[in-house]
mmCIF file of C-alpha atoms in Angstrom:
data_model
loop_
_atom_site.group_PDB
_atom_site.id
_atom_site.type_symbol
_atom_site.label_atom_id
_atom_site.label_comp_id
_atom_site.label_asym_id
_atom_site.label_seq_id
_atom_site.Cartn_x
_atom_site.Cartn_y
_atom_site.Cartn_z
ATOM 1 C CA MET A 1 -174.313 117.016 -20.237
ATOM 2 C CA ALA A 2 -170.951 117.151 -21.893
ATOM 3 C CA THR A 3 -168.780 120.002 -20.807
ATOM 4 C CA LYS A 4 -167.721 122.262 -23.675
ATOM 5 C CA ASN A 5 -164.108 122.452 -24.364
ATOM 6 C CA LYS A 6 -162.543 125.880 -24.196
ATOM 7 C CA HIS A 7 -161.322 125.404 -27.984
ATOM 8 C CA ASP A 8 -164.601 124.193 -29.227
ATOM 9 C CA PHE A 9 -165.190 127.211 -31.330
ATOM 10 C CA GLU A 10 -161.453 127.356 -32.686
ATOM 11 C CA ASP A 11 -160.288 125.287 -35.587
ATOM 12 C CA LEU A 12 -157.413 123.189 -34.532
ATOM 13 C CA SER A 13 -156.878 121.381 -37.635
ATOM 14 C CA SER A 14 -153.864 123.318 -38.868
ATOM 15 C CA TYR A 15 -151.898 122.846 -35.506
ATOM 16 C CA SER A 16 -149.887 119.698 -34.558
ATOM 17 C CA SER A 17 -150.202 120.406 -30.988
ATOM 18 C CA GLU A 18 -151.887 122.545 -28.245
ATOM 19 C CA ALA A 19 -148.414 124.006 -27.494
ATOM 20 C CA GLU A 20 -147.959 125.197 -31.020
ATOM 21 C CA TYR A 21 -151.442 126.654 -30.967
ATOM 22 C CA LYS A 22 -150.721 128.630 -27.784
ATOM 23 C CA LYS A 23 -147.368 130.056 -29.374
ATOM 24 C CA SER A 24 -149.349 131.159 -32.310
ATOM 25 C CA ARG A 25 -151.795 132.870 -30.123
ATOM 26 C CA ARG A 26 -148.953 134.549 -28.300
ATOM 27 C CA PHE A 27 -147.423 135.729 -31.781
ATOM 28 C CA GLY A 28 -150.652 136.965 -32.957
ATOM 29 C CA LYS A 29 -150.888 139.296 -29.583
ATOM 30 C CA TRP A 30 -147.222 140.450 -30.196
ATOM 31 C CA LYS A 31 -148.108 141.069 -34.017
ATOM 32 C CA LYS A 32 -151.030 143.325 -32.965
ATOM 33 C CA VAL A 33 -148.703 145.199 -30.359
ATOM 34 C CA LEU A 34 -145.958 145.678 -33.102
ATOM 35 C CA MET A 35 -148.670 146.852 -35.606
ATOM 36 C CA ALA A 36 -149.736 149.467 -32.930
ATOM 37 C CA PHE A 37 -146.173 150.610 -32.274
ATOM 38 C CA LEU A 38 -145.368 150.972 -35.967
ATOM 39 C CA SER A 39 -148.834 152.821 -36.497
ATOM 40 C CA ILE A 40 -147.574 155.363 -33.528
ATOM 41 C CA ILE A 41 -144.173 155.828 -35.218
ATOM 42 C CA CYS A 42 -145.921 156.634 -38.477
ATOM 43 C CA VAL A 43 -148.135 159.167 -36.942
ATOM 44 C CA PHE A 44 -144.970 160.718 -35.056
ATOM 45 C CA MET A 45 -143.184 160.848 -38.588
ATOM 46 C CA ILE A 46 -146.212 162.525 -40.076
ATOM 47 C CA VAL A 47 -146.368 165.088 -37.166
ATOM 48 C CA ILE A 48 -142.749 165.787 -37.599
ATOM 49 C CA GLY A 49 -143.040 165.976 -41.302
ATOM 50 C CA CYS A 50 -145.733 168.467 -40.930
ATOM 51 C CA GLY A 51 -143.576 170.444 -38.287
ATOM 52 C CA MET A 52 -140.775 170.425 -40.741
ATOM 53 C CA LEU A 53 -142.969 171.798 -43.446
ATOM 54 C CA TYR A 54 -144.154 174.444 -41.214
ATOM 55 C CA LEU A 55 -140.538 175.463 -40.317
ATOM 56 C CA SER A 56 -139.519 175.390 -44.078
ATOM 57 C CA THR A 57 -142.470 177.291 -45.277
ATOM 58 C CA TYR A 58 -143.182 179.782 -42.544
ATOM 59 C CA MET A 59 -140.068 180.335 -40.199
ATOM 60 C CA PHE A 60 -137.373 180.152 -43.059
ATOM 61 C CA ALA A 61 -139.711 181.455 -45.828
ATOM 62 C CA ASP A 62 -137.834 184.994 -46.058
ATOM 63 C CA LEU A 63 -134.341 183.689 -45.712
ATOM 64 C CA THR A 64 -132.189 184.933 -48.565
ATOM 65 C CA THR A 65 -130.242 182.013 -49.640
ATOM 66 C CA ASN A 66 -126.947 181.822 -51.872
ATOM 67 C CA GLU A 67 -125.600 178.576 -53.114
ATOM 68 C CA ILE A 68 -121.753 178.566 -53.180
ATOM 69 C CA THR A 69 -119.412 175.738 -54.157
ATOM 70 C CA LYS A 70 -118.736 173.033 -51.655
ATOM 71 C CA THR A 71 -115.643 171.720 -53.673
ATOM 72 C CA PRO A 72 -112.756 171.799 -50.878
ATOM 73 C CA ASP A 73 -110.123 173.114 -53.456
ATOM 74 C CA GLU A 74 -112.168 176.169 -54.474
ATOM 75 C CA LEU A 75 -112.628 176.936 -50.884
ATOM 76 C CA GLY A 76 -109.083 176.839 -49.927
ATOM 77 C CA ILE A 77 -109.403 173.549 -47.959
ATOM 78 C CA THR A 78 -106.795 170.959 -48.208
ATOM 79 C CA GLU A 79 -106.267 167.306 -47.574
ATOM 80 C CA HIS A 80 -104.163 168.391 -44.373
ATOM 81 C CA THR A 81 -107.227 170.686 -43.151
ATOM 82 C CA VAL A 82 -108.460 169.355 -39.746
ATOM 83 C CA THR A 83 -112.223 168.476 -39.782
ATOM 84 C CA GLU A 84 -114.572 167.026 -37.106
ATOM 85 C CA LYS A 85 -118.270 165.850 -37.914
ATOM 86 C CA THR A 86 -119.364 167.362 -34.590
ATOM 87 C CA ILE A 87 -117.897 170.746 -35.016
ATOM 88 C CA LYS A 88 -119.220 173.139 -37.758
ATOM 89 C CA ASN A 89 -117.363 176.187 -38.629
ATOM 90 C CA ILE A 90 -119.051 179.151 -40.267
ATOM 91 C CA ALA A 91 -117.962 182.384 -41.589
ATOM 92 C CA LEU A 92 -119.877 185.530 -40.200
ATOM 93 C CA PHE A 93 -119.748 188.597 -42.315
ATOM 94 C CA GLY A 94 -120.922 191.976 -41.189
ATOM 95 C CA VAL A 95 -121.039 194.453 -44.114
ATOM 96 C CA ASP A 96 -121.307 198.282 -43.555
ATOM 97 C CA SER A 97 -123.510 198.865 -46.677
ATOM 98 C CA ARG A 98 -125.831 201.815 -46.214
ATOM 99 C CA SER A 99 -128.325 199.986 -48.806
ATOM 100 C CA ASP A 100 -130.248 196.883 -48.033
ATOM 101 C CA ASP A 101 -128.131 194.577 -49.906
ATOM 102 C CA PHE A 102 -125.286 192.383 -48.698
ATOM 103 C CA THR A 103 -122.260 193.867 -50.517
ATOM 104 C CA GLY A 104 -119.425 195.986 -49.666
ATOM 105 C CA ARG A 105 -116.456 195.629 -47.194
ATOM 106 C CA SER A 106 -116.831 192.977 -44.641
ATOM 107 C CA ASP A 107 -116.169 195.411 -41.546
ATOM 108 C CA ALA A 108 -116.894 192.510 -39.041
ATOM 109 C CA ILE A 109 -115.528 189.047 -39.902
ATOM 110 C CA LEU A 110 -115.964 186.227 -37.505
ATOM 111 C CA VAL A 111 -115.658 182.346 -37.482
ATOM 112 C CA LEU A 112 -118.473 181.080 -35.451
ATOM 113 C CA SER A 113 -117.808 177.329 -34.420
ATOM 114 C CA VAL A 114 -120.883 175.417 -33.440
ATOM 115 C CA ASP A 115 -119.197 172.698 -31.228
ATOM 116 C CA GLN A 116 -121.794 170.030 -30.305
ATOM 117 C CA LYS A 117 -118.921 167.777 -29.002
ATOM 118 C CA HIS A 118 -118.213 170.146 -26.057
ATOM 119 C CA ASN A 119 -121.446 171.870 -26.173
ATOM 120 C CA LYS A 120 -119.854 175.263 -26.901
ATOM 121 C CA ILE A 121 -120.262 178.214 -29.378
ATOM 122 C CA LYS A 122 -116.964 179.749 -30.023
ATOM 123 C CA LEU A 123 -116.352 183.287 -31.610
ATOM 124 C CA ILE A 124 -113.172 183.974 -33.320
ATOM 125 C CA SER A 125 -112.937 187.713 -34.586
ATOM 126 C CA LEU A 126 -110.686 188.247 -37.397
ATOM 127 C CA LEU A 127 -109.746 191.957 -37.304
ATOM 128 C CA ARG A 128 -110.746 193.469 -40.905
ATOM 129 C CA ASP A 129 -107.255 195.135 -41.346
ATOM 130 C CA ILE A 130 -105.141 191.752 -41.029
ATOM 131 C CA ARG A 131 -102.658 191.487 -43.850
ATOM 132 C CA VAL A 132 -103.546 188.132 -45.517
ATOM 133 C CA TYR A 133 -102.498 186.086 -48.604
ATOM 134 C CA MET A 134 -105.206 186.623 -51.042
ATOM 135 C CA GLY A 135 -104.058 184.496 -53.929
ATOM 136 C CA ASP A 136 -101.730 184.365 -56.949
ATOM 137 C CA ASP A 137 -104.473 185.824 -59.188
ATOM 138 C CA TYR A 138 -105.314 188.606 -56.976
ATOM 139 C CA THR A 139 -104.709 191.900 -58.951
ATOM 140 C CA TYR A 140 -105.143 194.691 -56.736
ATOM 141 C CA THR A 141 -101.660 194.308 -55.115
ATOM 142 C CA SER A 142 -98.532 193.240 -56.650
ATOM 143 C CA SER A 143 -97.440 191.028 -53.656
ATOM 144 C CA GLY A 144 -100.751 189.131 -53.495
ATOM 145 C CA TYR A 145 -101.157 190.411 -49.969
ATOM 146 C CA ASP A 146 -103.990 193.016 -48.661
ATOM 147 C CA LYS A 147 -106.212 193.594 -45.735
ATOM 148 C CA ILE A 148 -108.824 190.748 -45.304
ATOM 149 C CA THR A 149 -111.707 192.935 -45.357
ATOM 150 C CA HIS A 150 -111.126 193.617 -49.165
ATOM 151 C CA ALA A 151 -111.846 189.780 -49.976
ATOM 152 C CA TYR A 152 -115.463 190.172 -49.600
ATOM 153 C CA GLN A 153 -115.642 193.391 -51.422
ATOM 154 C CA PHE A 154 -113.695 192.311 -54.396
ATOM 155 C CA GLY A 155 -114.890 188.636 -54.632
ATOM 156 C CA GLY A 156 -117.991 188.104 -52.559
ATOM 157 C CA PRO A 157 -118.499 185.539 -49.750
ATOM 158 C CA GLU A 158 -117.193 182.342 -51.644
ATOM 159 C CA TYR A 159 -113.764 184.269 -52.174
ATOM 160 C CA ALA A 160 -113.829 185.545 -48.631
ATOM 161 C CA ILE A 161 -114.277 182.038 -47.235
ATOM 162 C CA LYS A 162 -111.276 180.804 -49.464
ATOM 163 C CA VAL A 163 -109.124 183.515 -48.187
ATOM 164 C CA ILE A 164 -110.033 182.702 -44.532
ATOM 165 C CA ASN A 165 -109.276 179.002 -45.010
ATOM 166 C CA GLN A 166 -105.980 179.191 -46.756
ATOM 167 C CA ASN A 167 -104.516 181.553 -44.310
ATOM 168 C CA PHE A 168 -105.812 179.955 -40.978
ATOM 169 C CA LYS A 169 -106.150 176.248 -42.176
ATOM 170 C CA LEU A 170 -110.011 175.945 -41.604
ATOM 171 C CA ASP A 171 -112.756 173.988 -43.093
ATOM 172 C CA ILE A 172 -115.421 176.545 -43.674
ATOM 173 C CA THR A 173 -117.945 175.786 -46.311
ATOM 174 C CA ASP A 174 -120.851 178.101 -45.349
ATOM 175 C CA TYR A 175 -121.451 181.730 -44.314
ATOM 176 C CA VAL A 176 -123.989 184.152 -42.961
ATOM 177 C CA THR A 177 -123.857 187.647 -43.992
ATOM 178 C CA VAL A 178 -125.645 190.612 -42.142
ATOM 179 C CA ASN A 179 -125.939 194.255 -43.159
ATOM 180 C CA PHE A 180 -125.157 196.318 -40.130
ATOM 181 C CA THR A 181 -128.220 198.452 -41.016
ATOM 182 C CA LYS A 182 -130.292 195.229 -40.532
ATOM 183 C CA MET A 183 -128.263 194.171 -37.519
ATOM 184 C CA ALA A 184 -130.352 196.863 -35.601
ATOM 185 C CA GLU A 185 -133.575 195.029 -36.729
ATOM 186 C CA ILE A 186 -132.222 191.870 -35.559
ATOM 187 C CA VAL A 187 -131.464 193.288 -32.007
ATOM 188 C CA ASP A 188 -135.228 194.813 -31.977
ATOM 189 C CA ALA A 189 -136.452 191.413 -33.093
ATOM 190 C CA VAL A 190 -135.169 189.872 -29.753
ATOM 191 C CA GLY A 191 -136.392 192.799 -27.771
ATOM 192 C CA GLY A 192 -133.111 194.433 -27.434
ATOM 193 C CA VAL A 193 -129.846 193.555 -25.581
ATOM 194 C CA ASP A 194 -128.124 194.305 -22.049
ATOM 195 C CA ILE A 195 -124.500 195.554 -22.387
ATOM 196 C CA ALA A 196 -122.250 197.414 -19.980
ATOM 197 C CA ILE A 197 -120.596 200.473 -21.272
ATOM 198 C CA THR A 198 -118.400 203.117 -20.174
ATOM 199 C CA GLU A 199 -118.751 206.950 -20.047
ATOM 200 C CA GLY A 200 -116.309 207.111 -23.159
ATOM 201 C CA GLU A 201 -118.393 204.562 -24.986
ATOM 202 C CA LEU A 202 -121.632 206.478 -24.238
ATOM 203 C CA LYS A 203 -120.220 209.490 -25.988
ATOM 204 C CA GLU A 204 -119.127 207.675 -29.076
ATOM 205 C CA ILE A 205 -122.543 205.958 -29.293
ATOM 206 C CA ASN A 206 -124.272 209.394 -29.386
ATOM 207 C CA LYS A 207 -121.724 210.601 -31.969
ATOM 208 C CA ASN A 208 -122.642 207.684 -34.022
ATOM 209 C CA LEU A 209 -126.382 208.024 -33.366
ATOM 210 C CA ASN A 210 -126.139 211.545 -34.282
ATOM 211 C CA GLU A 211 -124.844 210.348 -37.998
ATOM 212 C CA THR A 212 -127.638 207.680 -38.336
ATOM 213 C CA ASN A 213 -130.379 208.335 -36.270
ATOM 214 C CA PRO A 214 -130.325 211.669 -34.491
ATOM 215 C CA ASP A 215 -133.783 211.003 -32.620
ATOM 216 C CA VAL A 216 -132.210 208.187 -30.729
ATOM 217 C CA LYS A 217 -130.050 208.842 -27.793
ATOM 218 C CA MET A 218 -128.496 207.204 -24.612
ATOM 219 C CA ASP A 219 -128.273 209.120 -21.338
ATOM 220 C CA LYS A 220 -126.315 206.868 -18.953
ATOM 221 C CA SER A 221 -123.437 204.258 -18.750
ATOM 222 C CA GLY A 222 -123.288 201.178 -16.845
ATOM 223 C CA LEU A 223 -125.385 198.249 -17.535
ATOM 224 C CA VAL A 224 -127.988 199.349 -20.125
ATOM 225 C CA HIS A 225 -130.629 198.005 -22.350
ATOM 226 C CA MET A 226 -130.000 198.790 -25.797
ATOM 227 C CA ASN A 227 -132.273 198.948 -28.891
ATOM 228 C CA GLY A 228 -131.073 197.901 -32.331
ATOM 229 C CA ASP A 229 -129.880 201.547 -33.393
ATOM 230 C CA GLN A 230 -127.918 201.875 -30.170
ATOM 231 C CA ALA A 231 -126.328 198.366 -30.223
ATOM 232 C CA VAL A 232 -124.917 199.161 -33.875
ATOM 233 C CA ALA A 233 -123.765 202.497 -32.733
ATOM 234 C CA PHE A 234 -121.961 200.790 -29.897
ATOM 235 C CA ALA A 235 -120.463 198.115 -32.297
ATOM 236 C CA ARG A 236 -119.195 200.812 -34.840
ATOM 237 C CA ILE A 237 -117.031 202.540 -32.286
ATOM 238 C CA ARG A 238 -113.538 202.792 -33.574
ATOM 239 C CA ASN A 239 -112.142 205.472 -31.410
ATOM 240 C CA ILE A 240 -111.698 203.631 -28.202
ATOM 241 C CA GLY A 241 -109.333 200.548 -28.498
ATOM 242 C CA ASN A 242 -108.805 200.893 -32.273
ATOM 243 C CA ASP A 243 -109.804 197.902 -34.279
ATOM 244 C CA ASN A 244 -109.294 195.509 -31.237
ATOM 245 C CA GLY A 245 -111.855 197.288 -29.175
ATOM 246 C CA ARG A 246 -114.319 197.392 -32.019
ATOM 247 C CA ALA A 247 -114.009 193.686 -32.372
ATOM 248 C CA GLU A 248 -114.472 193.195 -28.787
ATOM 249 C CA ARG A 249 -117.772 195.452 -28.841
ATOM 250 C CA GLN A 250 -118.944 193.444 -31.858
ATOM 251 C CA GLN A 251 -118.569 190.236 -29.849
ATOM 252 C CA LYS A 252 -120.386 191.651 -26.874
ATOM 253 C CA VAL A 253 -123.428 192.473 -29.153
ATOM 254 C CA LEU A 254 -123.409 188.952 -30.547
ATOM 255 C CA THR A 255 -122.976 187.295 -27.048
ATOM 256 C CA ALA A 256 -125.688 189.518 -25.764
ATOM 257 C CA LEU A 257 -127.928 188.242 -28.601
ATOM 258 C CA LEU A 258 -127.128 184.698 -27.973
ATOM 259 C CA ASP A 259 -127.909 185.395 -24.075
ATOM 260 C CA VAL A 260 -131.351 186.540 -25.064
ATOM 261 C CA VAL A 261 -132.047 183.625 -27.450
ATOM 262 C CA VAL A 262 -131.001 181.037 -24.683
ATOM 263 C CA ASP A 263 -133.197 182.696 -22.044
ATOM 264 C CA MET A 264 -136.386 183.015 -24.417
ATOM 265 C CA PRO A 265 -139.032 180.321 -24.014
ATOM 266 C CA VAL A 266 -138.979 177.860 -26.832
ATOM 267 C CA THR A 267 -142.286 178.875 -27.925
ATOM 268 C CA SER A 268 -140.815 182.218 -28.847
ATOM 269 C CA TYR A 269 -138.468 180.877 -31.454
ATOM 270 C CA PRO A 270 -140.743 180.532 -34.433
ATOM 271 C CA GLU A 271 -141.645 184.193 -34.568
ATOM 272 C CA THR A 272 -138.107 185.326 -33.630
ATOM 273 C CA VAL A 273 -136.261 183.156 -36.203
ATOM 274 C CA LYS A 274 -138.795 184.372 -38.899
ATOM 275 C CA ASN A 275 -138.166 187.922 -38.028
ATOM 276 C CA MET A 276 -134.220 187.175 -38.105
ATOM 277 C CA CYS A 277 -134.207 185.293 -41.270
ATOM 278 C CA SER A 278 -135.303 188.078 -43.279
ATOM 279 C CA LEU A 279 -132.460 190.076 -42.439
ATOM 280 C CA CYS A 280 -129.539 187.688 -43.245
ATOM 281 C CA GLU A 281 -127.918 186.047 -46.376
ATOM 282 C CA THR A 282 -126.589 182.503 -46.121
ATOM 283 C CA SER A 283 -125.528 179.600 -48.049
ATOM 284 C CA LEU A 284 -126.773 177.285 -45.340
ATOM 285 C CA ASP A 285 -129.812 175.244 -46.446
ATOM 286 C CA PHE A 286 -132.718 173.963 -44.330
ATOM 287 C CA ASN A 287 -131.353 170.769 -43.198
ATOM 288 C CA GLU A 288 -128.042 172.226 -42.332
ATOM 289 C CA ILE A 289 -129.699 174.730 -40.205
ATOM 290 C CA MET A 290 -131.863 172.280 -38.574
ATOM 291 C CA ASP A 291 -128.317 169.992 -37.826
ATOM 292 C CA LEU A 292 -127.102 172.871 -35.705
ATOM 293 C CA ALA A 293 -130.501 173.406 -33.619
ATOM 294 C CA PRO A 294 -129.861 170.854 -30.878
ATOM 295 C CA ILE A 295 -127.092 172.831 -29.244
ATOM 296 C CA VAL A 296 -129.530 175.663 -28.651
ATOM 297 C CA LEU A 297 -131.786 173.235 -26.906
ATOM 298 C CA ASN A 298 -129.232 171.239 -25.274
ATOM 299 C CA GLY A 299 -127.629 174.414 -23.584
ATOM 300 C CA PHE A 300 -123.937 175.947 -24.416
ATOM 301 C CA THR A 301 -121.282 178.038 -23.144
ATOM 302 C CA ILE A 302 -119.560 180.822 -25.219
ATOM 303 C CA GLU A 303 -115.721 181.269 -25.610
ATOM 304 C CA LYS A 304 -114.195 184.130 -27.738
ATOM 305 C CA THR A 305 -110.888 185.308 -28.997
ATOM 306 C CA ILE A 306 -109.588 187.930 -31.421
ATOM 307 C CA ILE A 307 -107.075 187.533 -34.020
ATOM 308 C CA PRO A 308 -104.427 188.832 -33.913
ATOM 309 C CA ASP A 309 -103.429 189.510 -30.488
ATOM 310 C CA GLU A 310 -100.247 190.544 -28.831
ATOM 311 C CA GLU A 311 -99.367 186.825 -27.826
ATOM 312 C CA ILE A 312 -99.214 185.851 -31.561
ATOM 313 C CA GLU A 313 -95.370 186.052 -32.867
ATOM 314 C CA GLY A 314 -94.883 188.953 -35.311
ATOM 315 C CA PHE A 315 -97.768 190.845 -33.946
ATOM 316 C CA SER A 316 -97.550 194.583 -35.235
ATOM 317 C CA SER A 317 -99.011 197.178 -37.366
ATOM 318 C CA GLY A 318 -97.980 199.547 -40.006
ATOM 319 C CA TYR A 319 -98.799 200.856 -43.645
ATOM 320 C CA MET A 320 -98.309 197.966 -46.180
ATOM 321 C CA GLU A 321 -99.600 197.485 -49.792
ATOM 322 C CA ASN A 322 -100.917 200.505 -51.729
ATOM 323 C CA GLY A 323 -100.246 202.566 -48.357
ATOM 324 C CA GLY A 324 -103.023 200.735 -46.652
ATOM 325 C CA TRP A 325 -102.768 200.360 -42.754
ATOM 326 C CA MET A 326 -102.726 196.666 -41.683
ATOM 327 C CA TRP A 327 -102.094 194.341 -38.772
ATOM 328 C CA THR A 328 -99.250 191.839 -39.379
ATOM 329 C CA CYS A 329 -98.603 188.532 -37.397
ATOM 330 C CA ASP A 330 -97.329 185.007 -38.020
ATOM 331 C CA LEU A 331 -100.347 183.502 -39.692
ATOM 332 C CA ASP A 332 -99.218 179.848 -38.967
ATOM 333 C CA VAL A 333 -99.226 180.831 -35.363
ATOM 334 C CA ALA A 334 -102.531 182.453 -35.686
ATOM 335 C CA ALA A 335 -103.962 179.296 -37.326
ATOM 336 C CA GLN A 336 -102.544 177.043 -34.505
ATOM 337 C CA HIS A 337 -104.082 179.285 -32.033
ATOM 338 C CA ILE A 338 -107.492 179.094 -33.758
ATOM 339 C CA TYR A 339 -107.175 175.212 -33.990
ATOM 340 C CA GLU A 340 -106.473 174.955 -30.294
ATOM 341 C CA LEU A 341 -109.576 176.915 -29.386
ATOM 342 C CA ILE A 342 -111.943 175.259 -31.896
ATOM 343 C CA TYR A 343 -110.763 171.586 -31.591
ATOM 344 C CA GLU A 344 -109.459 171.541 -27.664
ATOM 345 C CA PRO A 345 -106.837 168.809 -28.667
ATOM 346 C CA GLU A 346 -105.658 168.611 -25.002
ATOM 347 C CA ASN A 347 -109.092 167.591 -24.097
ATOM 348 C CA THR A 348 -109.164 164.777 -26.905
ATOM 349 C CA GLU A 349 -109.599 161.287 -25.421
ATOM 350 C CA GLU A 350 -106.991 158.873 -26.826
#
């Protein structure tokens, strides 16, 4: 009885040799593996797509967005302005409006620098009473100079960004605004913050609380856990350390918020982000927000500074345009100080 060849049931008529046939068989197996791999990728993309849909329709559904120009000239960005793809600078405005909108003087002005190159978040507080150049078309003073807080009040966030960029040589194209009345809700959304306070600050907190929410008090100094109303009352203190002290306290609140966010489990992010989004107005779109997300997941350190400070040339204060009390300094030196903090040129590899 003849032995059956292992290829008896295969049609070899199209192959010139058995070696070529085996090569084709191997290709067929790899083709199946490749198809399986591509199928997995497709499924993964669908899952991610559904996740993105969830993020955009649930987490960011209540976010108030405001589209502003991205044209560099209109935002005070020149061809000489330093930019870095891995560093995103965003203007943060805190308006002290007693209504629920996002208008008024920007009593808190910060530059938030998200540095994914060095895994750092940098907070630069610009004191609300810095004397800056507002532009040739500024009609509220004859000199064109005024305190920076008026930029947001008279021209909104887009104009305020332009004023910041042209005075401090920055490349800001986006902003986030929080009403201080809503800041309390943001702090409550993360369960409160831990901040160390002095006896003097305790008294001032209770004075501020008596004006806004008499039913809420604090009864001790030291490291305390604050709810939203207490944290805002702390950030509003102006009788200790003048405007510099106030800026430092605002930074403490923001830093404490960041600490809470970093320490919370990732599973808590969706609900927390959803709660916070309803309390902010921003020009950032969904994709831009997602581009900033990796630094939260990868971990970061925080660096802070206040502009101006005593190390900057020309640092002084006095009554200026229209009888307004303002801080003055050499703005070019201040811009260089900010540049060194944000871009860390001494650490740049050649």
